[in-house]
Amino acid sequence: MTLYQYNLLTDHQKTEVIWQGTFLDDRREGRFMVQLYSLGDFYVEVYYNQQNNQIMRFKSFRTTRLLVPYLKKIKI
C-alpha cells in the first residue's frame, strides 16, 4: 500500500491497516498518546485519547524530520 492509497481510506480502514504495520514507539503530546507505526515506505502517527478510549486522528508521512520526537528518547 502506498501513502497516497492509505490517505484515501476511511478512519476505520486506516485502523485496520495499522495493525498490519510495525509498532515502533509512543510518546505523549498534550492529552494524546501518540503511537508511531511503520507501514513499508511511510510512517503513521495515531493520536489516541486515553480518557475517552478513542482514536482522534492519523498523521501519515515519509519525512524523517517528523521522527525527531522519538529519536530524542534514544540514549547513546
mmCIF file of C-alpha atoms in Angstrom:
data_model
loop_
_atom_site.group_PDB
_atom_site.id
_atom_site.type_symbol
_atom_site.label_atom_id
_atom_site.label_comp_id
_atom_site.label_asym_id
_atom_site.label_seq_id
_atom_site.Cartn_x
_atom_site.Cartn_y
_atom_site.Cartn_z
ATOM 1 C CA MET A 1 0.000 0.000 0.000
ATOM 2 C CA THR A 2 1.263 3.469 -0.833
ATOM 3 C CA LEU A 3 0.987 6.596 1.283
ATOM 4 C CA TYR A 4 -1.496 8.000 -1.235
ATOM 5 C CA GLN A 5 -3.690 4.884 -1.047
ATOM 6 C CA TYR A 6 -3.577 4.952 2.749
ATOM 7 C CA ASN A 7 -4.674 8.583 2.838
ATOM 8 C CA LEU A 8 -7.769 7.717 0.764
ATOM 9 C CA LEU A 9 -9.013 5.182 3.325
ATOM 10 C CA THR A 10 -11.724 5.825 5.885
ATOM 11 C CA ASP A 11 -10.662 6.101 9.529
ATOM 12 C CA HIS A 12 -11.989 2.608 10.174
ATOM 13 C CA GLN A 13 -9.947 1.206 7.272
ATOM 14 C CA LYS A 14 -6.848 3.097 8.442
ATOM 15 C CA THR A 15 -7.212 1.485 11.861
ATOM 16 C CA GLU A 16 -7.357 -1.980 10.284
ATOM 17 C CA VAL A 17 -4.266 -1.311 8.160
ATOM 18 C CA ILE A 18 -2.296 -0.024 11.174
ATOM 19 C CA TRP A 19 -2.477 -3.463 12.804
ATOM 20 C CA GLN A 20 -0.657 -4.870 9.757
ATOM 21 C CA GLY A 21 2.198 -2.396 10.241
ATOM 22 C CA THR A 22 5.054 -2.421 12.738
ATOM 23 C CA PHE A 23 4.662 -0.561 16.023
ATOM 24 C CA LEU A 24 7.815 1.499 16.639
ATOM 25 C CA ASP A 25 7.273 3.723 19.669
ATOM 26 C CA ASP A 26 4.906 6.011 21.507
ATOM 27 C CA ARG A 27 5.042 9.407 23.167
ATOM 28 C CA ARG A 28 2.777 11.860 24.915
ATOM 29 C CA GLU A 29 1.667 15.076 23.267
ATOM 30 C CA GLY A 30 -0.691 17.112 25.400
ATOM 31 C CA ARG A 31 -3.718 14.983 26.177
ATOM 32 C CA PHE A 32 -2.874 12.437 23.481
ATOM 33 C CA MET A 33 -0.844 9.255 23.434
ATOM 34 C CA VAL A 34 0.802 9.259 20.004
ATOM 35 C CA GLN A 35 1.766 5.852 18.631
ATOM 36 C CA LEU A 36 4.177 5.523 15.715
ATOM 37 C CA TYR A 37 3.820 2.745 13.147
ATOM 38 C CA SER A 38 5.868 1.833 10.090
ATOM 39 C CA LEU A 39 3.899 0.787 7.019
ATOM 40 C CA GLY A 40 6.532 -0.069 4.459
ATOM 41 C CA ASP A 41 7.898 3.149 2.986
ATOM 42 C CA PHE A 42 5.913 5.554 5.186
ATOM 43 C CA TYR A 43 5.002 6.161 8.825
ATOM 44 C CA VAL A 44 1.715 6.801 10.597
ATOM 45 C CA GLU A 45 1.188 8.504 13.919
ATOM 46 C CA VAL A 46 -2.053 7.550 15.665
ATOM 47 C CA TYR A 47 -3.338 10.201 18.083
ATOM 48 C CA TYR A 48 -5.204 8.376 20.810
ATOM 49 C CA ASN A 49 -7.249 9.970 23.596
ATOM 50 C CA GLN A 50 -6.961 7.653 26.593
ATOM 51 C CA GLN A 51 -9.686 9.438 28.549
ATOM 52 C CA ASN A 52 -12.423 8.531 26.087
ATOM 53 C CA ASN A 53 -10.657 5.500 24.572
ATOM 54 C CA GLN A 54 -10.847 6.922 21.051
ATOM 55 C CA ILE A 55 -8.508 7.474 18.120
ATOM 56 C CA MET A 56 -8.699 11.164 17.324
ATOM 57 C CA ARG A 57 -6.622 11.385 14.148
ATOM 58 C CA PHE A 58 -3.995 9.826 11.907
ATOM 59 C CA LYS A 59 -0.910 11.598 10.605
ATOM 60 C CA SER A 60 0.884 9.825 7.750
ATOM 61 C CA PHE A 61 4.259 10.934 6.413
ATOM 62 C CA ARG A 62 7.520 9.928 4.767
ATOM 63 C CA THR A 63 9.897 12.595 6.007
ATOM 64 C CA THR A 64 12.327 11.534 8.714
ATOM 65 C CA ARG A 65 12.171 15.054 10.150
ATOM 66 C CA LEU A 66 8.940 14.106 11.913
ATOM 67 C CA LEU A 67 10.733 11.246 13.705
ATOM 68 C CA VAL A 68 12.783 13.679 15.828
ATOM 69 C CA PRO A 69 10.496 13.482 18.919
ATOM 70 C CA TYR A 70 11.086 9.711 19.009
ATOM 71 C CA LEU A 71 14.820 9.908 18.381
ATOM 72 C CA LYS A 72 15.233 12.148 21.435
ATOM 73 C CA LYS A 73 14.295 9.160 23.597
ATOM 74 C CA ILE A 74 17.222 7.063 22.363
ATOM 75 C CA LYS A 75 20.203 7.096 24.729
ATOM 76 C CA ILE A 76 23.540 6.567 23.040
#
